[in-house]
Amino acid sequence: MKNNILETALCASLLVLATTAGTASAKALDDALDCHSTGHKFVAPLLAAGDIQSEPMHVESNSVNAFRTNHPLTAYGFGVYVVLGYQANDPIFRPGDGTPIGDWAYGVVVRGAKGSVEEAVRKAGSDATVKQAFPFLTAIVCSSD
């Protein structure tokens, strides 16, 4: 009985440590999400640092590219699920099969409810568009339009 309690406590401690360590070492993208940049200026440094994969995992018809993360990233305290980006005539980005979103766009999809994410974004002073992508996945996007 005593061993079960110790094993349970040890497992719980390791789980908390693993969760905290990932968040503590995550790179914060808050400053870059102030909507004063471009798709290239946002995505290129993340590619150069190896923070995201070099090939998009998905390209929307409006040419927004979705890149998987290689390392933990955060935006306003929320874990980043994917990085989004597009810039016209930029070889970093693949074109979609529809009308492009504009000259450029960039952002992230984070793990968090829209209300909580939007509150954090506005509190930080960003004008980014905040939209629910799926339940508990929220997009934070800046665009030229």
PDB file of C-alpha atoms in Angstrom:
ATOM      1  CA  MET A   1       0.000   0.000   0.000  1.00  0.00           C
ATOM      2  CA  LYS A   2       2.779   2.390   0.971  1.00  0.00           C
ATOM      3  CA  ASN A   3       4.638   1.615  -2.278  1.00  0.00           C
ATOM      4  CA  ASN A   4       1.514   2.392  -4.351  1.00  0.00           C
ATOM      5  CA  ILE A   5       1.151   5.781  -2.682  1.00  0.00           C
ATOM      6  CA  LEU A   6       4.836   6.566  -3.231  1.00  0.00           C
ATOM      7  CA  GLU A   7       4.665   5.432  -6.865  1.00  0.00           C
ATOM      8  CA  THR A   8       1.564   7.558  -7.448  1.00  0.00           C
ATOM      9  CA  ALA A   9       3.185  10.593  -5.815  1.00  0.00           C
ATOM     10  CA  LEU A  10       6.368  10.086  -7.834  1.00  0.00           C
ATOM     11  CA  CYS A  11       4.442   9.774 -11.113  1.00  0.00           C
ATOM     12  CA  ALA A  12       2.404  12.886 -10.317  1.00  0.00           C
ATOM     13  CA  SER A  13       5.566  14.834  -9.465  1.00  0.00           C
ATOM     14  CA  LEU A  14       7.272  13.766 -12.687  1.00  0.00           C
ATOM     15  CA  LEU A  15       4.198  14.732 -14.714  1.00  0.00           C
ATOM     16  CA  VAL A  16       4.083  18.196 -13.132  1.00  0.00           C
ATOM     17  CA  LEU A  17       7.821  18.626 -13.668  1.00  0.00           C
ATOM     18  CA  ALA A  18       7.595  17.594 -17.323  1.00  0.00           C
ATOM     19  CA  THR A  19       4.667  19.938 -17.958  1.00  0.00           C
ATOM     20  CA  THR A  20       6.346  22.867 -16.214  1.00  0.00           C
ATOM     21  CA  ALA A  21       9.709  22.289 -17.889  1.00  0.00           C
ATOM     22  CA  GLY A  22       8.141  22.406 -21.361  1.00  0.00           C
ATOM     23  CA  THR A  23       6.360  25.670 -20.628  1.00  0.00           C
ATOM     24  CA  ALA A  24       9.337  27.235 -18.872  1.00  0.00           C
ATOM     25  CA  SER A  25      11.642  26.652 -21.842  1.00  0.00           C
ATOM     26  CA  ALA A  26       9.112  27.661 -24.506  1.00  0.00           C
ATOM     27  CA  LYS A  27       9.943  30.623 -26.754  1.00  0.00           C
ATOM     28  CA  ALA A  28       7.366  33.414 -26.409  1.00  0.00           C
ATOM     29  CA  LEU A  29       6.084  34.996 -29.637  1.00  0.00           C
ATOM     30  CA  ASP A  30       4.036  37.764 -27.984  1.00  0.00           C
ATOM     31  CA  ASP A  31       6.098  40.719 -29.237  1.00  0.00           C
ATOM     32  CA  ALA A  32       5.978  39.519 -32.848  1.00  0.00           C
ATOM     33  CA  LEU A  33       2.179  39.234 -32.728  1.00  0.00           C
ATOM     34  CA  ASP A  34       1.703  43.001 -32.388  1.00  0.00           C
ATOM     35  CA  CYS A  35       0.689  43.210 -36.088  1.00  0.00           C
ATOM     36  CA  HIS A  36       3.607  45.515 -36.970  1.00  0.00           C
ATOM     37  CA  SER A  37       5.459  42.919 -39.012  1.00  0.00           C
ATOM     38  CA  THR A  38       4.897  40.870 -42.194  1.00  0.00           C
ATOM     39  CA  GLY A  39       4.555  37.192 -42.990  1.00  0.00           C
ATOM     40  CA  HIS A  40       8.215  36.948 -43.979  1.00  0.00           C
ATOM     41  CA  LYS A  41       9.547  38.871 -40.966  1.00  0.00           C
ATOM     42  CA  PHE A  42       7.512  36.639 -38.624  1.00  0.00           C
ATOM     43  CA  VAL A  43       8.184  33.217 -40.166  1.00  0.00           C
ATOM     44  CA  ALA A  44      11.790  33.556 -41.451  1.00  0.00           C
ATOM     45  CA  PRO A  45      13.422  33.855 -37.988  1.00  0.00           C
ATOM     46  CA  LEU A  46      11.418  30.865 -36.730  1.00  0.00           C
ATOM     47  CA  LEU A  47      12.633  28.822 -39.705  1.00  0.00           C
ATOM     48  CA  ALA A  48      16.240  29.965 -39.217  1.00  0.00           C
ATOM     49  CA  ALA A  49      16.135  29.006 -35.530  1.00  0.00           C
ATOM     50  CA  GLY A  50      14.630  25.606 -36.337  1.00  0.00           C
ATOM     51  CA  ASP A  51      11.538  26.417 -34.279  1.00  0.00           C
ATOM     52  CA  ILE A  52       9.196  25.315 -37.080  1.00  0.00           C
ATOM     53  CA  GLN A  53       9.403  22.785 -39.890  1.00  0.00           C
ATOM     54  CA  SER A  54      10.646  24.130 -43.215  1.00  0.00           C
ATOM     55  CA  GLU A  55       7.736  22.717 -45.224  1.00  0.00           C
ATOM     56  CA  PRO A  56       4.149  23.662 -44.376  1.00  0.00           C
ATOM     57  CA  MET A  57       1.944  20.831 -43.146  1.00  0.00           C
ATOM     58  CA  HIS A  58      -1.027  22.437 -44.899  1.00  0.00           C
ATOM     59  CA  VAL A  59      -1.730  25.294 -47.319  1.00  0.00           C
ATOM     60  CA  GLU A  60      -5.174  26.909 -47.292  1.00  0.00           C
ATOM     61  CA  SER A  61      -6.814  27.981 -50.555  1.00  0.00           C
ATOM     62  CA  ASN A  62      -6.132  31.613 -49.507  1.00  0.00           C
ATOM     63  CA  SER A  63      -2.386  30.751 -49.438  1.00  0.00           C
ATOM     64  CA  VAL A  64      -2.004  30.780 -45.646  1.00  0.00           C
ATOM     65  CA  ASN A  65       0.661  28.176 -44.833  1.00  0.00           C
ATOM     66  CA  ALA A  66       0.484  26.195 -41.573  1.00  0.00           C
ATOM     67  CA  PHE A  67       3.835  25.082 -40.129  1.00  0.00           C
ATOM     68  CA  ARG A  68       4.297  22.475 -37.389  1.00  0.00           C
ATOM     69  CA  THR A  69       6.462  23.466 -34.453  1.00  0.00           C
ATOM     70  CA  ASN A  70       9.759  21.704 -33.676  1.00  0.00           C
ATOM     71  CA  HIS A  71      10.195  23.308 -30.267  1.00  0.00           C
ATOM     72  CA  PRO A  72       7.752  24.579 -27.626  1.00  0.00           C
ATOM     73  CA  LEU A  73       6.400  28.040 -28.470  1.00  0.00           C
ATOM     74  CA  THR A  74       3.883  30.230 -26.645  1.00  0.00           C
ATOM     75  CA  ALA A  75       1.720  33.214 -27.484  1.00  0.00           C
ATOM     76  CA  TYR A  76       0.357  35.249 -24.588  1.00  0.00           C
ATOM     77  CA  GLY A  77       0.892  32.285 -22.260  1.00  0.00           C
ATOM     78  CA  PHE A  78      -0.876  29.739 -24.487  1.00  0.00           C
ATOM     79  CA  GLY A  79       0.914  26.824 -26.143  1.00  0.00           C
ATOM     80  CA  VAL A  80       1.290  27.205 -29.908  1.00  0.00           C
ATOM     81  CA  TYR A  81      -0.214  24.387 -31.978  1.00  0.00           C
ATOM     82  CA  VAL A  82       0.851  25.681 -35.430  1.00  0.00           C
ATOM     83  CA  VAL A  83       2.475  28.790 -36.904  1.00  0.00           C
ATOM     84  CA  LEU A  84       0.691  30.515 -39.790  1.00  0.00           C
ATOM     85  CA  GLY A  85       2.179  32.684 -42.495  1.00  0.00           C
ATOM     86  CA  TYR A  86       1.983  34.018 -46.026  1.00  0.00           C
ATOM     87  CA  GLN A  87       3.718  36.697 -48.050  1.00  0.00           C
ATOM     88  CA  ALA A  88       3.126  37.335 -51.743  1.00  0.00           C
ATOM     89  CA  ASN A  89       6.017  36.376 -54.040  1.00  0.00           C
ATOM     90  CA  ASP A  90       8.044  34.878 -51.174  1.00  0.00           C
ATOM     91  CA  PRO A  91       9.650  31.457 -51.760  1.00  0.00           C
ATOM     92  CA  ILE A  92       9.163  30.499 -48.097  1.00  0.00           C
ATOM     93  CA  PHE A  93       5.430  30.134 -48.738  1.00  0.00           C
ATOM     94  CA  ARG A  94       3.536  27.869 -51.114  1.00  0.00           C
ATOM     95  CA  PRO A  95       0.537  29.417 -52.912  1.00  0.00           C
ATOM     96  CA  GLY A  96      -2.961  28.070 -52.418  1.00  0.00           C
ATOM     97  CA  ASP A  97      -5.414  27.347 -55.215  1.00  0.00           C
ATOM     98  CA  GLY A  98      -7.669  30.327 -54.479  1.00  0.00           C
ATOM     99  CA  THR A  99      -7.407  34.076 -53.987  1.00  0.00           C
ATOM    100  CA  PRO A 100      -4.585  35.002 -51.558  1.00  0.00           C
ATOM    101  CA  ILE A 101      -5.555  36.485 -48.200  1.00  0.00           C
ATOM    102  CA  GLY A 102      -3.726  39.731 -49.112  1.00  0.00           C
ATOM    103  CA  ASP A 103      -0.112  40.845 -49.442  1.00  0.00           C
ATOM    104  CA  TRP A 104       0.823  39.104 -46.196  1.00  0.00           C
ATOM    105  CA  ALA A 105      -0.557  37.430 -43.098  1.00  0.00           C
ATOM    106  CA  TYR A 106       0.934  35.716 -40.076  1.00  0.00           C
ATOM    107  CA  GLY A 107      -0.044  34.310 -36.728  1.00  0.00           C
ATOM    108  CA  VAL A 108      -0.475  31.199 -34.653  1.00  0.00           C
ATOM    109  CA  VAL A 109      -3.090  28.729 -33.547  1.00  0.00           C
ATOM    110  CA  VAL A 110      -2.931  28.238 -29.783  1.00  0.00           C
ATOM    111  CA  ARG A 111      -4.418  25.769 -27.339  1.00  0.00           C
ATOM    112  CA  GLY A 112      -7.027  27.797 -25.481  1.00  0.00           C
ATOM    113  CA  ALA A 113     -10.624  28.984 -25.533  1.00  0.00           C
ATOM    114  CA  LYS A 114     -11.359  32.070 -27.660  1.00  0.00           C
ATOM    115  CA  GLY A 115     -12.513  34.217 -24.738  1.00  0.00           C
ATOM    116  CA  SER A 116      -9.384  33.612 -22.669  1.00  0.00           C
ATOM    117  CA  VAL A 117      -7.061  34.066 -25.637  1.00  0.00           C
ATOM    118  CA  GLU A 118      -8.758  37.271 -26.796  1.00  0.00           C
ATOM    119  CA  GLU A 119      -8.581  38.718 -23.288  1.00  0.00           C
ATOM    120  CA  ALA A 120      -4.815  38.064 -23.138  1.00  0.00           C
ATOM    121  CA  VAL A 121      -4.235  39.465 -26.653  1.00  0.00           C
ATOM    122  CA  ARG A 122      -6.147  42.692 -25.926  1.00  0.00           C
ATOM    123  CA  LYS A 123      -4.513  43.084 -22.516  1.00  0.00           C
ATOM    124  CA  ALA A 124      -1.135  42.996 -24.288  1.00  0.00           C
ATOM    125  CA  GLY A 125      -2.300  45.746 -26.671  1.00  0.00           C
ATOM    126  CA  SER A 126      -2.317  43.704 -29.877  1.00  0.00           C
ATOM    127  CA  ASP A 127      -4.826  44.428 -32.653  1.00  0.00           C
ATOM    128  CA  ALA A 128      -4.604  40.855 -33.969  1.00  0.00           C
ATOM    129  CA  THR A 129      -7.762  39.119 -35.122  1.00  0.00           C
ATOM    130  CA  VAL A 130      -8.770  36.349 -32.723  1.00  0.00           C
ATOM    131  CA  LYS A 131     -10.996  33.553 -34.046  1.00  0.00           C
ATOM    132  CA  GLN A 132     -11.994  30.135 -32.785  1.00  0.00           C
ATOM    133  CA  ALA A 133     -10.489  27.503 -35.097  1.00  0.00           C
ATOM    134  CA  PHE A 134     -11.886  24.465 -33.257  1.00  0.00           C
ATOM    135  CA  PRO A 135     -13.092  24.027 -29.701  1.00  0.00           C
ATOM    136  CA  PHE A 136     -10.119  24.971 -27.511  1.00  0.00           C
ATOM    137  CA  LEU A 137      -7.974  25.924 -30.522  1.00  0.00           C
ATOM    138  CA  THR A 138      -7.881  29.643 -31.288  1.00  0.00           C
ATOM    139  CA  ALA A 139      -6.203  31.528 -34.137  1.00  0.00           C
ATOM    140  CA  ILE A 140      -4.364  34.814 -33.542  1.00  0.00           C
ATOM    141  CA  VAL A 141      -3.783  36.442 -36.935  1.00  0.00           C
ATOM    142  CA  CYS A 142      -2.332  39.671 -38.306  1.00  0.00           C
ATOM    143  CA  SER A 143      -2.849  40.543 -41.973  1.00  0.00           C
ATOM    144  CA  SER A 144      -2.298  43.320 -44.498  1.00  0.00           C
ATOM    145  CA  ASP A 145      -6.048  43.715 -45.096  1.00  0.00           C
TER     146      ASP A 145
END
